[in-house]
């Protein structure tokens, strides 16, 4: 078992990924929240929390988690794409386009952002 808070946070974050992949979102959310408790400044953990909340259709909470992730790491293309995903679901198309364009500015090869931009422009 990991010994430091950082190692424990990584363990819980990895476990949350496994649970989310298995479509066990409530358990995945609990795991990522344990990671955040150990490392509250982990942009990755906040991003993962946002994606899990989004999968649970808890869109406003998801958006807040993604935005917190972006406060911690504003150059994360995946988080900008995640924000675009949530904003698109919420019907906030112009904001979603702005977010996806930011993602593509940071990483022009980001495949999900490329697909999302096409869908939003359609």
N, CA, C and O atoms as a MOPAC input file, in Angstrom:
PM7 MOZYME 1SCF
protein

 N      0.84800 1    -1.17800 1     0.00000 1
 C      0.00000 1     0.00000 1     0.00000 1
 C      0.89800 1     1.24700 1     0.00000 1
 O      1.92500 1     1.26300 1     0.67700 1
 N      0.51900 1     2.29000 1    -0.75300 1
 C      1.32500 1     3.51400 1    -0.79100 1
 C      1.46200 1     4.14400 1     0.60000 1
 O      0.62200 1     3.94000 1     1.47600 1
 N      2.54000 1     4.91100 1     0.77800 1
 C      2.80500 1     5.45100 1     2.11000 1
 C      2.57400 1     6.95700 1     2.23700 1
 O      2.03700 1     7.39500 1     3.25400 1
 N      2.94800 1     7.74800 1     1.26900 1
 C      2.79600 1     9.20100 1     1.38400 1
 C      1.41100 1     9.64500 1     0.90100 1
 O      0.71700 1     8.90000 1     0.20800 1
 N      1.01800 1    10.86600 1     1.27600 1
 C     -0.26000 1    11.40600 1     0.80800 1
 C     -0.30400 1    11.45300 1    -0.71700 1
 O     -1.33500 1    11.15700 1    -1.32100 1
 N      0.81100 1    11.82400 1    -1.33500 1
 C      0.86200 1    11.89600 1    -2.79600 1
 C      0.64300 1    10.51700 1    -3.41100 1
 O     -0.10300 1    10.37200 1    -4.38000 1
 N      1.29300 1     9.51400 1    -2.84500 1
 C      1.12300 1     8.15300 1    -3.35700 1
 C     -0.29900 1     7.65200 1    -3.12200 1
 O     -0.87700 1     6.98500 1    -3.98000 1
 N     -0.85300 1     7.96900 1    -1.97200 1
 C     -2.23500 1     7.56800 1    -1.67500 1
 C     -3.21500 1     8.27200 1    -2.61700 1
 O     -4.16600 1     7.66200 1    -3.10700 1
 N     -2.97500 1     9.55000 1    -2.86200 1
 C     -3.84100 1    10.29200 1    -3.78300 1
 C     -3.77700 1     9.67200 1    -5.17600 1
 O     -4.80700 1     9.53000 1    -5.83500 1
 N     -2.59500 1     9.30600 1    -5.62500 1
 C     -2.42200 1     8.66900 1    -6.94300 1
 C     -3.16100 1     7.33100 1    -6.97900 1
 O     -3.81300 1     6.99900 1    -7.96900 1
 N     -3.05300 1     6.56800 1    -5.88700 1
 C     -3.76500 1     5.29200 1    -5.79600 1
 C     -5.26500 1     5.50300 1    -5.97500 1
 O     -5.89400 1     4.82900 1    -6.79000 1
 N     -5.84700 1     6.44900 1    -5.20700 1
 C     -7.28900 1     6.68600 1    -5.28600 1
 C     -7.70800 1     7.24600 1    -6.64000 1
 O     -8.78900 1     6.93000 1    -7.13600 1
 N     -6.86400 1     8.07100 1    -7.23400 1
 C     -7.17000 1     8.60800 1    -8.56000 1
 C     -7.17500 1     7.48700 1    -9.59700 1
 O     -8.08900 1     7.40400 1   -10.41800 1
 N     -6.16800 1     6.63500 1    -9.56100 1
 C     -6.12500 1     5.50400 1   -10.49400 1
 C     -7.32000 1     4.57200 1   -10.28800 1
 O     -7.91900 1     4.08500 1   -11.24700 1
 N     -7.64900 1     4.33900 1    -9.03200 1
 C     -8.79100 1     3.48100 1    -8.72100 1
 C    -10.08600 1     4.10200 1    -9.24900 1
 O    -10.95300 1     3.38700 1    -9.75000 1
 N    -10.22100 1     5.41600 1    -9.14200 1
 C    -11.42300 1     6.08000 1    -9.65000 1
 C    -11.53100 1     5.90000 1   -11.16100 1
 O    -12.62900 1     5.71900 1   -11.68700 1
 N    -10.39200 1     5.94700 1   -11.86600 1
 C    -10.40000 1     5.69900 1   -13.31800 1
 C    -10.93300 1     4.29900 1   -13.61400 1
 O    -11.76700 1     4.12200 1   -14.50100 1
 N    -10.45100 1     3.31200 1   -12.87000 1
 C    -10.88800 1     1.93100 1   -13.08300 1
 C    -12.38500 1     1.78200 1   -12.82600 1
 O    -13.09300 1     1.13200 1   -13.59500 1
 N    -12.85600 1     2.38700 1   -11.74800 1
 C    -14.27400 1     2.30900 1   -11.41900 1
 C    -15.13600 1     3.01100 1   -12.47300 1
 O    -16.18900 1     2.50200 1   -12.85800 1
 N    -14.68900 1     4.17100 1   -12.93400 1
 C    -15.44700 1     4.90100 1   -13.95600 1
 C    -15.50600 1     4.10000 1   -15.25100 1
 O    -16.53900 1     4.06100 1   -15.91900 1
 N    -14.39100 1     3.46300 1   -15.60000 1
 C    -14.36000 1     2.62800 1   -16.80300 1
 C    -15.35900 1     1.47600 1   -16.68600 1
 O    -15.93200 1     1.03900 1   -17.68400 1
 N    -15.56100 1     0.99400 1   -15.47100 1
 C    -16.51500 1    -0.08800 1   -15.21700 1
 C    -17.94200 1     0.43800 1   -15.01600 1
 O    -18.84000 1    -0.31500 1   -14.64000 1
 N    -18.13800 1     1.72300 1   -15.26700 1
 C    -19.43000 1     2.39500 1   -15.13000 1
 C    -19.96600 1     2.25500 1   -13.70500 1
 O    -21.15400 1     2.02300 1   -13.48000 1
 N    -19.05900 1     2.40100 1   -12.76800 1
 C    -19.41000 1     2.40100 1   -11.34000 1
 C    -19.15100 1     3.82000 1   -10.82600 1
 O    -18.23300 1     4.06000 1   -10.04100 1
 N    -19.99100 1     4.75300 1   -11.29600 1
 C    -19.73000 1     6.17500 1   -11.10400 1
 C    -19.79700 1     6.63500 1    -9.65000 1
 O    -18.99500 1     7.47300 1    -9.23800 1
 N    -20.72300 1     6.11300 1    -8.87600 1
 C    -20.81900 1     6.54300 1    -7.47500 1
 C    -19.54000 1     6.16500 1    -6.72500 1
 O    -19.01500 1     6.95700 1    -5.94200 1
 N    -19.05000 1     4.96000 1    -6.96800 1
 C    -17.81500 1     4.52700 1    -6.31500 1
 C    -16.61200 1     5.30200 1    -6.85100 1
 O    -15.69600 1     5.63900 1    -6.10100 1
 N    -16.62400 1     5.57800 1    -8.14900 1
 C    -15.53900 1     6.34900 1    -8.75500 1
 C    -15.48300 1     7.75400 1    -8.16300 1
 O    -14.40400 1     8.28300 1    -7.89500 1
 N    -16.64100 1     8.34400 1    -7.96500 1
 C    -16.70000 1     9.67900 1    -7.37000 1
 C    -16.16000 1     9.65400 1    -5.94200 1
 O    -15.40800 1    10.54600 1    -5.54900 1
 N    -16.53500 1     8.64900 1    -5.17200 1
 C    -16.02200 1     8.52800 1    -3.80100 1
 C    -14.50300 1     8.38200 1    -3.80200 1
 O    -13.82300 1     8.96200 1    -2.95500 1
 N    -13.97200 1     7.61500 1    -4.74400 1
 C    -12.51600 1     7.41300 1    -4.81800 1
 C    -11.80100 1     8.70800 1    -5.18600 1
 O    -10.78500 1     9.04600 1    -4.57900 1
 N    -12.32100 1     9.43700 1    -6.17400 1
 C    -11.64400 1    10.67300 1    -6.57500 1
 C    -11.75900 1    11.72300 1    -5.47600 1
 O    -10.85600 1    12.54300 1    -5.30900 1
 N    -12.84500 1    11.70800 1    -4.73400 1
 C    -12.96300 1    12.64400 1    -3.61600 1
 C    -11.94300 1    12.32500 1    -2.52000 1
 O    -11.46600 1    13.23100 1    -1.83700 1
 N    -11.61000 1    11.05300 1    -2.34900 1
 C    -10.54800 1    10.69900 1    -1.39800 1
 C     -9.20600 1    11.23000 1    -1.89500 1
 O     -8.39100 1    11.71300 1    -1.10800 1
 N     -8.98200 1    11.13500 1    -3.21200 1
 C     -7.75000 1    11.67400 1    -3.79000 1
 C     -7.66900 1    13.18500 1    -3.56800 1
 O     -6.61200 1    13.70600 1    -3.20900 1
 N     -8.77300 1    13.87900 1    -3.77900 1
 C     -8.80300 1    15.33600 1    -3.60300 1
 C     -8.57900 1    15.71500 1    -2.14400 1
 O     -7.91900 1    16.71300 1    -1.85300 1
 N     -9.12500 1    14.92300 1    -1.23000 1
 C     -8.91100 1    15.20200 1     0.19300 1
 C     -7.42400 1    15.12900 1     0.53700 1
 O     -6.93600 1    15.90200 1     1.36100 1
 N     -6.70700 1    14.20000 1    -0.09600 1
 C     -5.27400 1    14.05300 1     0.14400 1
 C     -4.44900 1    15.10400 1    -0.59100 1
 O     -3.43200 1    15.57100 1    -0.07900 1
 N     -4.88800 1    15.47300 1    -1.79100 1
 C     -4.18300 1    16.46900 1    -2.61300 1
 C     -5.20200 1    17.43300 1    -3.21000 1
 O     -5.60700 1    17.27200 1    -4.36100 1
 N     -5.62100 1    18.43500 1    -2.43500 1
 C     -6.66600 1    19.34200 1    -2.90600 1
 C     -6.26300 1    20.20700 1    -4.10500 1
 O     -7.12800 1    20.77900 1    -4.76900 1
 N     -4.97700 1    20.30800 1    -4.38400 1
 C     -4.51800 1    21.11500 1    -5.51700 1
 C     -4.20600 1    20.27700 1    -6.75600 1
 O     -3.49200 1    20.73600 1    -7.64700 1
 N     -4.72200 1    19.07600 1    -6.81800 1
 C     -4.51100 1    18.21500 1    -7.98400 1
 C     -5.50300 1    18.57000 1    -9.08500 1
 O     -6.68400 1    18.22900 1    -9.00300 1
 N     -5.02000 1    19.24900 1   -10.10400 1
 C     -5.87700 1    19.62700 1   -11.23000 1
 C     -6.45400 1    18.38600 1   -11.89900 1
 O     -7.61000 1    18.38200 1   -12.32000 1
 N     -5.65000 1    17.33900 1   -11.99500 1
 C     -6.11200 1    16.10000 1   -12.63100 1
 C     -7.28900 1    15.50000 1   -11.86200 1
 O     -8.27000 1    15.06800 1   -12.46600 1
 N     -7.19200 1    15.47500 1   -10.53700 1
 C     -8.26600 1    14.90100 1    -9.72800 1
 C     -9.56000 1    15.71100 1    -9.88700 1
 O    -10.64300 1    15.13500 1    -9.99500 1
 N     -9.44800 1    17.02300 1    -9.90200 1
 C    -10.64400 1    17.85400 1   -10.09200 1
 C    -11.24500 1    17.64100 1   -11.47800 1
 O    -12.46600 1    17.64200 1   -11.63300 1
 N    -10.39000 1    17.45800 1   -12.48600 1
 C    -10.86600 1    17.16100 1   -13.84800 1
 C    -11.61300 1    15.82900 1   -13.86300 1
 O    -12.70200 1    15.72500 1   -14.42700 1
 N    -11.02400 1    14.82100 1   -13.24400 1
 C    -11.66700 1    13.50600 1   -13.19700 1
 C    -13.00500 1    13.59900 1   -12.45700 1
 O    -13.99600 1    13.00500 1   -12.88200 1
 N    -13.02800 1    14.33600 1   -11.36600 1
 C    -14.28000 1    14.52400 1   -10.63000 1
 C    -15.34200 1    15.13800 1   -11.54900 1
 O    -16.49300 1    14.70300 1   -11.55300 1
 N    -14.94600 1    16.14600 1   -12.32500 1
 C    -15.88700 1    16.77700 1   -13.25000 1
 C    -16.41700 1    15.81100 1   -14.29400 1
 O    -17.60700 1    15.82800 1   -14.60800 1
 N    -15.54800 1    14.97100 1   -14.83100 1
 C    -16.02300 1    14.02600 1   -15.85100 1
 C    -16.96400 1    12.98900 1   -15.24700 1
 O    -17.94800 1    12.59800 1   -15.87500 1
 N    -16.66400 1    12.54900 1   -14.03600 1
 C    -17.54400 1    11.57300 1   -13.38000 1
 C    -18.90500 1    12.20500 1   -13.07700 1
 O    -19.94300 1    11.59200 1   -13.32400 1
 N    -18.90000 1    13.41900 1   -12.54600 1
 C    -20.16300 1    14.11300 1   -12.27500 1
 C    -20.95900 1    14.30800 1   -13.56000 1
 O    -22.18400 1    14.18800 1   -13.55900 1
 N    -20.27200 1    14.60600 1   -14.64600 1
 C    -20.93700 1    14.77500 1   -15.93000 1
 C    -21.61500 1    13.47400 1   -16.35500 1
 O    -22.73800 1    13.49300 1   -16.86100 1
 N    -20.94100 1    12.35200 1   -16.15200 1
 C    -21.52000 1    11.06500 1   -16.50600 1
 C    -22.74400 1    10.74300 1   -15.63900 1
 O    -23.59800 1     9.95000 1   -16.03500 1
 N    -22.82100 1    11.35200 1   -14.47900 1
 C    -23.97600 1    11.17900 1   -13.59300 1
 C    -25.06600 1    12.22100 1   -13.87400 1
 O    -26.05400 1    12.29700 1   -13.14400 1
 N    -24.88700 1    13.01200 1   -14.91500 1
 C    -25.83400 1    14.07100 1   -15.28800 1
 C    -25.95400 1    15.13500 1   -14.20000 1
 O    -27.01000 1    15.74500 1   -14.03000 1
 N    -24.87600 1    15.34900 1   -13.47500 1
 C    -24.82000 1    16.40400 1   -12.44900 1
 C    -24.00400 1    17.55200 1   -13.05000 1
 O    -22.88900 1    17.84500 1   -12.61800 1
 N    -24.59600 1    18.18300 1   -14.05000 1
 C    -23.86700 1    19.08500 1   -14.93000 1
 C    -23.30000 1    20.32100 1   -14.25400 1
 O    -22.15500 1    20.68700 1   -14.51600 1
 N    -24.06100 1    20.96700 1   -13.40100 1
 C    -23.55000 1    22.18300 1   -12.76300 1
 C    -22.37100 1    21.85700 1   -11.85700 1
 O    -21.37100 1    22.57400 1   -11.85600 1
 N    -22.48400 1    20.77700 1   -11.08500 1
 C    -21.37000 1    20.35900 1   -10.23200 1
 C    -20.16000 1    19.96200 1   -11.08000 1
 O    -19.01600 1    20.24600 1   -10.72500 1
 N    -20.43400 1    19.30700 1   -12.19800 1
 C    -19.35400 1    18.90000 1   -13.10700 1
 C    -18.62000 1    20.12400 1   -13.64000 1
 O    -17.39000 1    20.15900 1   -13.67400 1
 N    -19.38400 1    21.11800 1   -14.05100 1
 C    -18.78900 1    22.34000 1   -14.58300 1
 C    -17.93200 1    23.03400 1   -13.51800 1
 O    -16.83900 1    23.51600 1   -13.81400 1
 N    -18.42600 1    23.08000 1   -12.29600 1
 C    -17.67100 1    23.70300 1   -11.21000 1
 C    -16.35200 1    22.96000 1   -10.95800 1
 O    -15.31900 1    23.59000 1   -10.73200 1
 N    -16.38600 1    21.63300 1   -10.99800 1
 C    -15.16400 1    20.85300 1   -10.78300 1
 C    -14.16000 1    21.07900 1   -11.91500 1
 O    -12.96500 1    21.23900 1   -11.66700 1
 N    -14.64600 1    21.09200 1   -13.14700 1
 C    -13.76400 1    21.33100 1   -14.29700 1
 C    -13.17600 1    22.74000 1   -14.22300 1
 O    -11.98700 1    22.92900 1   -14.48100 1
 N    -13.98200 1    23.70400 1   -13.88100 1
 C    -13.47600 1    25.07400 1   -13.77400 1
 C    -12.43300 1    25.19300 1   -12.66900 1
 O    -11.46700 1    25.94300 1   -12.80700 1
 N    -12.61900 1    24.46300 1   -11.58100 1
 C    -11.60500 1    24.47000 1   -10.52200 1
 C    -10.30400 1    23.83500 1   -11.03600 1
 O     -9.21100 1    24.31600 1   -10.73800 1
 N    -10.43300 1    22.77200 1   -11.79500 1
 C     -9.26300 1    22.14500 1   -12.40700 1
 C     -8.52000 1    23.14900 1   -13.28400 1
 O     -7.29100 1    23.21300 1   -13.26300 1
 N     -9.27200 1    23.92800 1   -14.05000 1
 C     -8.65300 1    24.91600 1   -14.94100 1
 C     -8.02600 1    26.08000 1   -14.16700 1
 O     -7.06000 1    26.68000 1   -14.63800 1
 N     -8.55700 1    26.40100 1   -13.00000 1
 C     -7.91200 1    27.41000 1   -12.15700 1
 C     -6.53500 1    26.91600 1   -11.71600 1
 O     -5.58200 1    27.69000 1   -11.62600 1
 N     -6.44800 1    25.62200 1   -11.44300 1
 C     -5.18700 1    25.02600 1   -10.98600 1
 C     -4.21100 1    24.79000 1   -12.13400 1
 O     -2.99700 1    24.87300 1   -11.94900 1
 N     -4.74600 1    24.49300 1   -13.32500 1
 C     -3.89800 1    24.19900 1   -14.48400 1
 C     -4.58400 1    24.70900 1   -15.75400 1
 O     -5.24700 1    23.94200 1   -16.45200 1
 N     -4.42700 1    25.99500 1   -16.05300 1
 C     -5.15000 1    26.58900 1   -17.17400 1
 C     -4.69700 1    26.13200 1   -18.56200 1
 O     -5.35700 1    26.44000 1   -19.55400 1
 N     -3.59500 1    25.41300 1   -18.64600 1
 C     -3.11100 1    24.97600 1   -19.96000 1
 C     -3.45200 1    23.51700 1   -20.25600 1
 O     -2.79000 1    22.88200 1   -21.07600 1
 N     -4.47000 1    22.98800 1   -19.60200 1
 C     -4.86400 1    21.58800 1   -19.79000 1
 C     -5.92600 1    21.49600 1   -20.88700 1
 O     -7.09100 1    21.82100 1   -20.66000 1
 N     -5.51800 1    21.05500 1   -22.06300 1
 C     -6.43000 1    20.96800 1   -23.20300 1
 C     -7.59300 1    20.02400 1   -22.92200 1
 O     -8.72600 1    20.30800 1   -23.31100 1
 N     -7.33000 1    18.91200 1   -22.25600 1
 C     -8.40500 1    17.95600 1   -21.95500 1
 C     -9.47000 1    18.59100 1   -21.06200 1
 O    -10.66200 1    18.35600 1   -21.25800 1
 N     -9.05400 1    19.38500 1   -20.09400 1
 C    -10.01800 1    20.04000 1   -19.20900 1
 C    -10.83600 1    21.08400 1   -19.97500 1
 O    -12.03700 1    21.21900 1   -19.74000 1
 N    -10.20500 1    21.81400 1   -20.87900 1
 C    -10.95400 1    22.77000 1   -21.69900 1
 C    -11.96900 1    22.03500 1   -22.57000 1
 O    -13.09300 1    22.50400 1   -22.74800 1
 N    -11.57300 1    20.88000 1   -23.11500 1
 C    -12.50400 1    20.08400 1   -23.90400 1
 C    -13.63100 1    19.55600 1   -23.01900 1
 O    -14.78700 1    19.51700 1   -23.44100 1
 N    -13.29900 1    19.15000 1   -21.79900 1
 C    -14.32200 1    18.70400 1   -20.86500 1
 C    -15.32600 1    19.80800 1   -20.55800 1
 O    -16.53100 1    19.57000 1   -20.47200 1
 N    -14.80400 1    21.01200 1   -20.39700 1
 C    -15.68200 1    22.15800 1   -20.16100 1
 C    -16.60300 1    22.36800 1   -21.36000 1
 O    -17.79400 1    22.63300 1   -21.19500 1
 N    -16.04700 1    22.25000 1   -22.56800 1
 C    -16.85700 1    22.39400 1   -23.78200 1
 C    -17.95000 1    21.32100 1   -23.83100 1
 O    -19.08600 1    21.60000 1   -24.21400 1
 N    -17.60000 1    20.11000 1   -23.44400 1
 C    -18.55100 1    18.99100 1   -23.42600 1
 C    -19.74100 1    19.33000 1   -22.52700 1
 O    -20.89500 1    19.17800 1   -22.93000 1
 N    -19.45600 1    19.78300 1   -21.31900 1
 C    -20.51900 1    20.09900 1   -20.36100 1
 C    -21.34500 1    21.29200 1   -20.84500 1
 O    -22.57500 1    21.25800 1   -20.80700 1
 N    -20.66900 1    22.33600 1   -21.29700 1
 C    -21.39100 1    23.51900 1   -21.78000 1
 C    -22.28300 1    23.16700 1   -22.96800 1
 O    -23.38800 1    23.69400 1   -23.09600 1
 N    -21.80500 1    22.28200 1   -23.82900 1
 C    -22.62400 1    21.84100 1   -24.95700 1
 C    -23.89100 1    21.14100 1   -24.49000 1
 O    -24.97500 1    21.38700 1   -25.01800 1
 N    -23.75300 1    20.27300 1   -23.50300 1
 C    -24.91000 1    19.57500 1   -22.94100 1
 C    -25.89600 1    20.58100 1   -22.35200 1
 O    -27.11000 1    20.42000 1   -22.48100 1
 N    -25.37100 1    21.61100 1   -21.71200 1
 C    -26.21500 1    22.63200 1   -21.09000 1
 C    -26.82300 1    23.60000 1   -22.11100 1
 O    -27.58500 1    24.49400 1   -21.74400 1
 N    -26.48600 1    23.42000 1   -23.38300 1
 C    -27.04300 1    24.28400 1   -24.42400 1
 C    -26.35900 1    25.63200 1   -24.54400 1
 O    -26.89200 1    26.55400 1   -25.16200 1
 N    -25.19200 1    25.74600 1   -23.95900 1
 C    -24.44300 1    27.01100 1   -23.98900 1
 C    -23.39000 1    26.92400 1   -25.10000 1
 O    -22.18600 1    26.89500 1   -24.84700 1
 N    -23.89200 1    26.88400 1   -26.33700 1
 C    -23.08900 1    26.59800 1   -27.51700 1
 C    -21.92200 1    27.56600 1   -27.71500 1
 O    -20.80200 1    27.12500 1   -27.97300 1
 N    -22.15800 1    28.85600 1   -27.60300 1
 C    -21.08800 1    29.83000 1   -27.83500 1
 C    -19.95500 1    29.66100 1   -26.83100 1
 O    -18.78000 1    29.70800 1   -27.19500 1
 N    -20.31300 1    29.46300 1   -25.56600 1
 C    -19.29600 1    29.23100 1   -24.53900 1
 C    -18.56700 1    27.91500 1   -24.78500 1
 O    -17.35800 1    27.81300 1   -24.57200 1
 N    -19.31400 1    26.91100 1   -25.23500 1
 C    -18.70300 1    25.61200 1   -25.54300 1
 C    -17.69900 1    25.75300 1   -26.67900 1
 O    -16.61300 1    25.17500 1   -26.62900 1
 N    -18.06100 1    26.51900 1   -27.69800 1
 C    -17.13100 1    26.75100 1   -28.81500 1
 C    -15.88100 1    27.48300 1   -28.34900 1
 O    -14.77300 1    27.14800 1   -28.76800 1
 N    -16.05000 1    28.47000 1   -27.49300 1
 C    -14.88600 1    29.17400 1   -26.95000 1
 C    -13.96700 1    28.20300 1   -26.21100 1
 O    -12.74800 1    28.24200 1   -26.37600 1
 N    -14.56100 1    27.33500 1   -25.39700 1
 C    -13.76900 1    26.37800 1   -24.61500 1
 C    -13.05500 1    25.38100 1   -25.52200 1
 O    -11.87900 1    25.08500 1   -25.31200 1
 N    -13.75200 1    24.86500 1   -26.51800 1
 C    -13.12100 1    23.87800 1   -27.40600 1
 C    -12.03400 1    24.54200 1   -28.25600 1
 O    -11.02100 1    23.91500 1   -28.56900 1
 N    -12.23900 1    25.79300 1   -28.62500 1
 C    -11.19400 1    26.50700 1   -29.37000 1
 C     -9.95300 1    26.71200 1   -28.50100 1
 O     -8.82700 1    26.63300 1   -28.99400 1
 N    -10.15900 1    26.97200 1   -27.21800 1
 C     -9.02500 1    27.08400 1   -26.30500 1
 C     -8.29000 1    25.74600 1   -26.21600 1
 O     -7.06000 1    25.70700 1   -26.24200 1
 N     -9.04100 1    24.66000 1   -26.11200 1
 C     -8.42600 1    23.32000 1   -26.07300 1
 C     -7.57400 1    23.08800 1   -27.31400 1
 O     -6.45200 1    22.59100 1   -27.22100 1
 N     -8.10800 1    23.45000 1   -28.47000 1
 C     -7.37800 1    23.21800 1   -29.72300 1
 C     -6.20300 1    24.17300 1   -29.89800 1
 O     -5.22800 1    23.84300 1   -30.57200 1
 N     -6.29200 1    25.34300 1   -29.30000 1
 C     -5.15600 1    26.26000 1   -29.31800 1
 C     -3.99700 1    25.66300 1   -28.51100 1
 O     -2.83200 1    25.77200 1   -28.89400 1
 N     -4.34500 1    25.03200 1   -27.38700 1
 C     -3.32900 1    24.40400 1   -26.53500 1
 C     -2.79400 1    23.11000 1   -27.14200 1
 O     -1.61000 1    22.80000 1   -27.00900 1
 N     -3.66800 1    22.36000 1   -27.80700 1
 C     -3.27400 1    21.08200 1   -28.40200 1
 C     -4.05800 1    20.87300 1   -29.69300 1
 O     -5.14100 1    20.28800 1   -29.67000 1
 N     -3.52300 1    21.34400 1   -30.82200 1
 C     -4.23800 1    21.24800 1   -32.09800 1
 C     -4.56500 1    19.81100 1   -32.52100 1
 O     -5.43900 1    19.59400 1   -33.36100 1
 N     -3.87300 1    18.84300 1   -31.94600 1
 C     -4.09000 1    17.44300 1   -32.31200 1
 C     -5.05900 1    16.72000 1   -31.37200 1
 O     -5.27200 1    15.51800 1   -31.52300 1
 N     -5.64100 1    17.42000 1   -30.41900 1
 C     -6.54900 1    16.79200 1   -29.44500 1
 C     -7.77500 1    16.26000 1   -30.19100 1
 O     -8.63600 1    17.02600 1   -30.62300 1
 N     -7.83600 1    14.93500 1   -30.33200 1
 C     -8.84400 1    14.29000 1   -31.17400 1
 C    -10.27300 1    14.56500 1   -30.70800 1
 O    -11.13500 1    14.91000 1   -31.51700 1
 N    -10.52500 1    14.41300 1   -29.41100 1
 C    -11.88300 1    14.63700 1   -28.89000 1
 C    -12.31900 1    16.08600 1   -29.11200 1
 O    -13.47300 1    16.34300 1   -29.45300 1
 N    -11.40600 1    17.02100 1   -28.92100 1
 C    -11.74800 1    18.43200 1   -29.13900 1
 C    -12.03500 1    18.69600 1   -30.61400 1
 O    -12.92900 1    19.47600 1   -30.94300 1
 N    -11.28900 1    18.05600 1   -31.49500 1
 C    -11.55200 1    18.21400 1   -32.93200 1
 C    -12.96700 1    17.73300 1   -33.27400 1
 O    -13.70400 1    18.40600 1   -33.99500 1
 N    -13.33000 1    16.56900 1   -32.75200 1
 C    -14.67800 1    16.03100 1   -33.00300 1
 C    -15.75100 1    16.92200 1   -32.39000 1
 O    -16.78000 1    17.18800 1   -33.01100 1
 N    -15.50000 1    17.37900 1   -31.17000 1
 C    -16.49000 1    18.21200 1   -30.47500 1
 C    -16.71600 1    19.52400 1   -31.23000 1
 O    -17.84900 1    19.99000 1   -31.35400 1
 N    -15.62900 1    20.11400 1   -31.73100 1
 C    -15.76000 1    21.37600 1   -32.47100 1
 C    -16.64100 1    21.17500 1   -33.70400 1
 O    -17.50200 1    22.00400 1   -33.99900 1
 N    -16.42500 1    20.08000 1   -34.41700 1
 C    -17.25800 1    19.79900 1   -35.60100 1
 C    -18.73400 1    19.65800 1   -35.22500 1
 O    -19.61600 1    20.17100 1   -35.91300 1
 N    -18.98100 1    18.95800 1   -34.12800 1
 C    -20.37500 1    18.79000 1   -33.68800 1
 C    -20.98900 1    20.12500 1   -33.27000 1
 O    -22.14600 1    20.40500 1   -33.58600 1
 N    -20.22100 1    20.94100 1   -32.56700 1
 C    -20.74800 1    22.23100 1   -32.11900 1
 C    -20.98700 1    23.17800 1   -33.28200 1
 O    -21.91600 1    23.98500 1   -33.24400 1
 N    -20.16700 1    23.09000 1   -34.30400 1
 C    -20.34000 1    23.97900 1   -35.46500 1
 C    -21.45300 1    23.49600 1   -36.38700 1
 O    -21.97200 1    24.26500 1   -37.19600 1
 N    -21.81300 1    22.24200 1   -36.26700 1
 C    -22.86900 1    21.66900 1   -37.09700 1
 C    -24.18300 1    22.23200 1   -36.70200 1
 O    -25.20800 1    21.87600 1   -37.28500 1

